[in-house]
Amino acid sequence: MNKIVTRRSLTPEITLFEVEAPRIARRWKPGQFLIVRPTPESERIPLTIVDGSAERGTITMVVQAIGKTTKVLAMLGEEESISDLVGPLGEPATIHHAGRVLTVGGGVGVAELLPVARAFRQAGNHVTAICGARSVKHIILDEELHSAADEVLWSTDDGSNGFRGNVVDLMRTWYDEENGPKLAHVIGPIPMMRAAAGLTQEWGVPTFASLNPVMIDGTGMCGGCRVTVGGRVRFACVEGPEFDAHQVDFDELAHRNRAYGEFERRALDGHECRIGLNGCAV
Ligand code: FAD
Ligand code: FES
Ligand code: MG
């Protein structure tokens, strides 16, 4: 059991948890993730390690409540415990000195971007973080990003903060060919990663994408996280989650991520029914 020492709502849907996990806190690297089972009855889900402190013996994760298991997790409070955490899993992000680095994140992907942006800066790069949110109310971790990157730019769909539009439009506006990035890292919803990767390919900038396929065991055994990169089958949990963004088959990834939609809807309806949220008589 891993005790929750801090729980903070970042938006109505996004919650930050700092959890006791001393062995993971000593070993994690940016880009790695956990397989989390919130309660003994829960399924297992992957969540990125956003931060970790060997001194405090804790790790931090940020979860967006979108379905049954993430909602069950978001309902846990301080002093309660998470049933189990396995990690650190996956390969760390590729971090090296490239000069100017562009990091791009959308939605909860902004949390996943934070440790990567920080690591690029610690490696001596000038780091720009271009981040997207639906509106100013959905902006997360802005202060932390400012401490991790040299430049932080936000786009919001409704223009309530920063650039009005999506992150890819903001990337276009920001780009300066003479002073452009030498490397890019993107993380977020699949359509965003696909469009961002398309743009950096036009610019000729090598780009890594941190992929989010359905993961079950996280150890290379089940095949759930199969992705195609450069025409080759890869398993994101053990060979990723980061891959060459210009080689990823994003259509296949989007298709596979929708495969269990009907089961996910039924699981969520049943959960909301039990906790009295969708008006059913139980
Ligand atoms: P469901 O209703 O079951 O599913 C909603 C959607 O989430 C599905 O349509 C599918 O696209 C995706 N999904 C469902 N089950 C899984 C699964 N087992 N593995 C991956 N995706 C799934 N989310 C965060 O909020 N914060 C993070 O830091 C974060 N990091 C991630 C890191 C990795 C490496 C991966 C692969 C995913 C990450 N995710 C993260 C996504 C998160 O795992 C899913 O949102 C979560 O599993 C949904 O579970 P659910 O039961 O609440 O929703
Ligand atoms: Fe099972 Fe990757 S999650 S092989
Ligand atoms: Mg689920």
Coordinates of C-alpha atoms and ligand atoms in Angstrom, one line a residue:
M1 CA 0.0 0.0 0.0
N2 CA 1.3 3.5 -0.9
K3 CA 0.0 6.3 1.3
I4 CA -1.2 9.5 -0.3
V5 CA 0.7 12.4 1.5
T6 CA -0.6 15.3 -0.7
R7 CA -3.7 15.6 -2.8
R8 CA -4.3 18.8 -4.8
S9 CA -7.1 19.5 -7.3
L10 CA -5.5 21.3 -10.2
T11 CA -8.8 21.6 -12.1
P12 CA -12.2 20.0 -11.5
E13 CA -11.0 17.0 -13.6
I14 CA -7.2 16.9 -12.9
T15 CA -5.8 15.9 -9.5
L16 CA -2.2 15.8 -8.3
F17 CA -1.1 13.1 -5.9
E18 CA 2.2 12.8 -4.0
V19 CA 2.4 9.2 -2.8
E20 CA 4.9 7.3 -0.6
A21 CA 7.0 5.0 -2.9
P22 CA 10.6 5.3 -1.7
R23 CA 12.1 2.6 -4.0
I24 CA 10.5 4.2 -7.1
A25 CA 11.5 7.7 -5.9
R26 CA 15.2 6.6 -5.8
R27 CA 15.3 5.2 -9.3
W28 CA 12.8 7.0 -11.6
K29 CA 13.9 9.1 -14.6
P30 CA 11.8 11.6 -16.7
G31 CA 9.6 9.9 -19.3
Q32 CA 9.0 6.7 -17.2
F33 CA 5.7 5.6 -15.9
L34 CA 3.9 3.5 -13.3
I35 CA 1.2 0.9 -13.5
V36 CA -1.3 1.8 -10.8
R37 CA -4.1 -0.1 -9.2
P38 CA -6.0 2.4 -7.1
T39 CA -8.0 -0.2 -5.0
P40 CA -7.7 -3.9 -4.8
E41 CA -10.8 -4.3 -7.0
S42 CA -9.5 -1.9 -9.7
E43 CA -8.0 -2.6 -13.1
R44 CA -4.4 -1.5 -13.7
I45 CA -3.7 1.8 -15.5
P46 CA -0.5 3.5 -16.6
L47 CA 0.3 7.0 -15.2
T48 CA 3.5 9.0 -15.8
I49 CA 5.9 9.8 -13.0
V50 CA 5.7 13.6 -12.9
D51 CA 8.2 14.0 -10.1
G52 CA 10.0 12.1 -7.4
S53 CA 12.0 12.9 -4.3
A54 CA 14.4 10.4 -2.9
E55 CA 14.7 12.5 0.3
R56 CA 10.9 12.5 0.9
G57 CA 10.5 9.0 -0.4
T58 CA 7.6 10.1 -2.5
I59 CA 6.6 10.3 -6.2
T60 CA 4.1 12.6 -7.8
M61 CA 1.5 11.7 -10.4
V62 CA -1.2 13.8 -12.0
V63 CA -4.4 12.2 -13.1
Q64 CA -7.2 13.3 -15.3
A65 CA -10.5 11.6 -14.3
I66 CA -12.0 10.5 -17.6
G67 CA -13.3 6.9 -16.9
K68 CA -14.0 4.5 -14.1
T69 CA -10.5 3.8 -12.8
T70 CA -9.2 7.4 -13.0
K71 CA -12.4 8.6 -11.2
V72 CA -11.9 6.0 -8.5
L73 CA -8.3 7.2 -8.0
A74 CA -9.4 10.8 -8.0
M75 CA -11.8 10.1 -5.1
L76 CA -9.0 8.9 -2.8
G77 CA -7.9 11.5 -0.2
E78 CA -4.8 12.3 1.9
E79 CA -3.9 9.6 4.4
E80 CA -5.7 7.0 2.2
S81 CA -3.6 4.5 0.3
I82 CA -3.2 3.4 -3.3
S83 CA -3.5 -0.4 -3.5
D84 CA -0.4 -0.9 -5.6
L85 CA 2.1 0.9 -7.8
V86 CA 4.7 -0.8 -10.1
G87 CA 7.5 1.2 -11.5
P88 CA 9.5 2.9 -12.8
L89 CA 8.5 1.3 -16.1
G90 CA 9.5 2.1 -19.7
E91 CA 12.6 3.7 -21.2
P92 CA 13.5 7.2 -19.9
A93 CA 13.0 10.1 -22.4
T94 CA 15.9 10.8 -24.7
I95 CA 17.7 13.8 -23.1
H96 CA 20.8 15.3 -24.5
H97 CA 22.4 18.7 -25.3
A98 CA 20.9 19.9 -28.6
G99 CA 21.0 23.7 -28.1
R100 CA 17.3 24.8 -28.5
V101 CA 14.6 22.3 -27.5
L102 CA 10.9 22.6 -28.1
T103 CA 8.6 20.7 -25.8
V104 CA 4.9 20.6 -26.6
G105 CA 2.1 19.4 -24.4
G106 CA -1.7 19.3 -24.4
G107 CA -4.3 18.7 -21.7
V108 CA -2.9 16.4 -18.9
G109 CA 0.1 15.9 -21.2
V110 CA 1.4 19.2 -19.8
A111 CA 2.1 17.3 -16.5
E112 CA 3.9 14.6 -18.3
L113 CA 5.9 17.2 -20.1
L114 CA 7.2 18.9 -16.9
P115 CA 10.0 16.5 -15.9
V116 CA 11.1 16.2 -19.6
A117 CA 11.4 20.0 -20.0
R118 CA 13.3 20.2 -16.7
A119 CA 15.7 17.5 -17.7
F120 CA 16.4 19.1 -21.1
R121 CA 17.2 22.4 -19.3
Q122 CA 19.4 20.6 -16.8
A123 CA 21.3 19.2 -19.8
G124 CA 22.1 22.7 -20.9
N125 CA 19.4 23.4 -23.5
H126 CA 17.3 26.5 -24.0
V127 CA 13.9 25.0 -23.5
T128 CA 10.6 26.3 -24.8
A129 CA 7.3 24.7 -23.5
I130 CA 4.3 25.3 -25.7
C131 CA 1.2 24.1 -23.9
G132 CA -2.5 23.9 -24.7
A133 CA -5.6 24.0 -22.5
R134 CA -9.3 24.4 -23.2
S135 CA -9.5 27.7 -21.2
V136 CA -7.7 29.5 -18.5
K137 CA -9.5 27.3 -15.9
H138 CA -7.9 24.2 -17.4
I139 CA -4.3 25.5 -17.2
I140 CA -2.2 23.3 -14.9
L141 CA 1.3 23.5 -13.3
D142 CA 2.1 26.9 -14.9
E143 CA 4.4 28.0 -12.0
E144 CA 6.2 24.6 -12.1
L145 CA 6.7 24.9 -15.9
H146 CA 8.2 28.4 -15.5
S147 CA 10.8 27.0 -13.1
A148 CA 11.5 24.1 -15.5
A149 CA 11.7 25.9 -18.9
D150 CA 13.2 29.1 -20.3
E151 CA 10.0 30.1 -22.1
V152 CA 6.5 29.0 -21.4
L153 CA 3.7 29.8 -23.9
W154 CA 0.0 28.8 -23.6
S155 CA -2.7 28.5 -26.1
T156 CA -6.3 28.2 -25.0
D157 CA -9.2 27.2 -27.3
D158 CA -11.3 30.2 -26.2
G159 CA -8.4 32.7 -26.0
S160 CA -8.9 33.2 -22.2
N161 CA -5.2 33.0 -21.7
G162 CA -2.4 33.5 -24.2
F163 CA -2.8 32.5 -27.8
R164 CA -6.3 31.8 -29.0
G165 CA -6.3 28.5 -30.9
N166 CA -4.5 25.1 -30.5
V167 CA -0.9 24.3 -29.7
V168 CA -0.1 23.5 -33.3
D169 CA -1.2 26.9 -34.5
L170 CA 0.8 28.5 -31.7
M171 CA 3.9 26.4 -32.8
R172 CA 3.5 27.9 -36.3
T173 CA 3.3 31.5 -35.0
W174 CA 6.2 31.0 -32.6
Y175 CA 8.6 29.3 -35.2
D176 CA 11.5 31.3 -36.4
E177 CA 13.5 29.5 -39.0
E178 CA 16.8 31.2 -38.2
N179 CA 16.5 30.5 -34.5
G180 CA 14.5 27.3 -34.6
P181 CA 14.6 24.2 -32.3
K182 CA 17.1 21.4 -32.9
L183 CA 15.0 18.8 -31.2
A184 CA 11.3 18.5 -30.1
H185 CA 9.3 16.4 -27.7
V186 CA 5.5 16.1 -27.9
I187 CA 3.0 14.6 -25.6
G188 CA -0.8 14.8 -25.4
P189 CA -3.9 13.8 -27.2
I190 CA -3.2 11.7 -30.4
P191 CA -4.5 14.3 -32.9
M192 CA -2.3 16.9 -31.3
M193 CA 0.8 14.7 -31.4
R194 CA 0.1 13.8 -35.0
A195 CA -0.3 17.4 -36.1
A196 CA 2.7 18.6 -34.1
A197 CA 4.8 15.9 -35.5
G198 CA 3.7 16.8 -39.1
L199 CA 4.8 20.4 -38.5
T200 CA 8.2 19.5 -37.1
Q201 CA 8.7 17.2 -40.0
E202 CA 8.1 20.2 -42.3
W203 CA 10.7 22.1 -40.3
G204 CA 13.1 19.2 -40.4
V205 CA 13.4 19.0 -36.6
P206 CA 13.9 15.5 -35.1
T207 CA 10.9 14.9 -32.8
F208 CA 10.0 12.3 -30.1
A209 CA 6.5 11.6 -29.1
S210 CA 5.5 9.9 -25.8
L211 CA 2.7 7.5 -26.8
N212 CA -0.3 6.6 -24.8
P213 CA -1.6 3.2 -26.1
V214 CA -3.7 0.9 -23.9
M215 CA -1.4 -0.8 -21.4
I216 CA -2.4 -3.8 -19.2
D217 CA 0.7 -5.4 -17.6
G218 CA 3.3 -2.8 -18.6
T219 CA 6.0 -5.5 -18.8
G220 CA 5.9 -6.6 -22.5
M221 CA 3.7 -9.7 -21.9
C222 CA 0.2 -8.9 -23.0
G223 CA 0.7 -7.1 -26.4
G224 CA -1.9 -4.5 -25.5
C225 CA 0.4 -1.6 -26.1
R226 CA 1.4 -2.7 -29.6
V227 CA 2.2 0.3 -31.9
T228 CA 3.7 0.5 -35.3
V229 CA 6.8 2.8 -35.8
G230 CA 8.6 3.0 -39.1
G231 CA 6.6 -0.1 -40.3
R232 CA 7.8 -2.2 -37.3
V233 CA 5.8 -3.5 -34.4
R234 CA 7.0 -2.1 -31.1
F235 CA 5.7 -2.5 -27.5
A236 CA 5.4 0.9 -25.9
C237 CA 5.6 -0.3 -22.3
V238 CA 9.1 -1.8 -22.7
E239 CA 10.5 -0.1 -25.8
G240 CA 8.8 3.2 -25.3
P241 CA 6.6 5.1 -24.5
E242 CA 8.8 7.5 -26.5
F243 CA 9.4 6.9 -30.2
D244 CA 10.4 8.9 -33.3
A245 CA 7.3 10.9 -33.9
H246 CA 7.8 11.1 -37.6
Q247 CA 7.6 7.3 -37.9
V248 CA 4.6 6.6 -35.7
D249 CA 1.4 5.2 -37.2
F250 CA -0.9 7.5 -35.3
D251 CA -4.0 6.3 -37.2
E252 CA -3.5 2.8 -35.9
L253 CA -2.8 4.1 -32.4
A254 CA -6.1 6.1 -32.4
H255 CA -8.0 3.1 -33.7
R256 CA -6.6 0.7 -31.1
N257 CA -7.3 3.2 -28.3
R258 CA -11.0 3.2 -29.2
A259 CA -11.2 -0.5 -29.3
Y260 CA -12.8 -1.0 -25.8
G261 CA -15.0 2.1 -25.9
E262 CA -18.3 0.2 -25.2
F263 CA -16.8 -1.7 -22.2
E264 CA -15.3 1.5 -20.8
R265 CA -18.7 3.3 -21.1
R266 CA -20.5 0.5 -19.4
A267 CA -17.9 0.3 -16.6
L268 CA -18.2 4.1 -16.0
D269 CA -22.0 4.0 -16.0
G270 CA -22.0 1.2 -13.5
H271 CA -19.6 3.1 -11.3
E272 CA -21.5 6.3 -11.4
C273 CA -24.7 4.4 -10.7
R274 CA -23.2 2.8 -7.6
I275 CA -22.0 6.2 -6.3
G276 CA -25.4 7.8 -7.2
L277 CA -24.2 10.2 -9.9
N278 CA -26.3 9.3 -12.9
G279 CA -29.7 9.1 -11.4
C280 CA -30.2 5.4 -11.6
A281 CA -32.1 3.7 -8.7
V282 CA -29.5 1.6 -6.8
Ligands
FAD1 P1 -11.6 4.3 -19.5 O1 -13.0 4.8 -19.6 O2 -11.4 2.9 -19.2 O3 -10.8 4.7 -20.8 C1 -10.8 6.0 -21.4 C2 -9.8 6.0 -22.5 O4 -8.5 5.9 -21.8 C3 -9.8 4.8 -23.4 O5 -10.7 5.0 -24.5 C4 -8.4 4.6 -23.8 O6 -8.1 5.5 -24.9 C5 -7.6 5.0 -22.6 N1 -7.3 3.9 -21.7 C6 -8.2 3.1 -21.1 N2 -7.6 2.1 -20.4 C7 -6.2 2.3 -20.6 C8 -5.1 1.6 -20.2 N3 -5.1 0.5 -19.4 N4 -3.9 2.1 -20.6 C9 -3.8 3.2 -21.4 N5 -4.9 3.9 -21.8 C10 -6.1 3.5 -21.4 N6 -3.4 9.8 -17.9 C11 -3.3 10.7 -16.9 O7 -4.3 11.3 -16.5 N7 -2.1 11.1 -16.4 C12 -0.9 10.6 -16.8 O8 0.1 10.9 -16.2 C13 -1.0 9.5 -17.8 N8 0.2 9.0 -18.2 C14 0.1 7.9 -19.1 C15 1.3 7.3 -19.4 C16 1.3 6.3 -20.4 C17 2.6 5.6 -20.7 C18 0.0 5.9 -20.9 C19 0.0 4.7 -21.9 C20 -1.2 6.5 -20.6 C21 -1.1 7.5 -19.6 N9 -2.3 8.2 -19.2 C22 -2.2 9.2 -18.3 C23 -3.6 7.8 -19.7 C24 -4.4 6.9 -18.7 O9 -3.7 5.7 -18.5 C25 -5.8 6.6 -19.1 O10 -6.5 7.8 -19.2 C26 -6.5 5.7 -18.1 O11 -6.0 4.4 -18.3 C27 -8.0 5.6 -18.4 O12 -8.6 4.7 -17.5 P2 -10.1 4.8 -17.1 O13 -10.6 3.5 -16.6 O14 -10.3 5.9 -16.1 O15 -10.9 5.2 -18.4
FES2 FE1 1.3 -5.5 -22.1 FE2 2.9 -3.5 -23.1 S1 1.2 -3.3 -21.7 S2 2.9 -5.6 -23.6
MG3 MG -10.9 1.7 -17.6

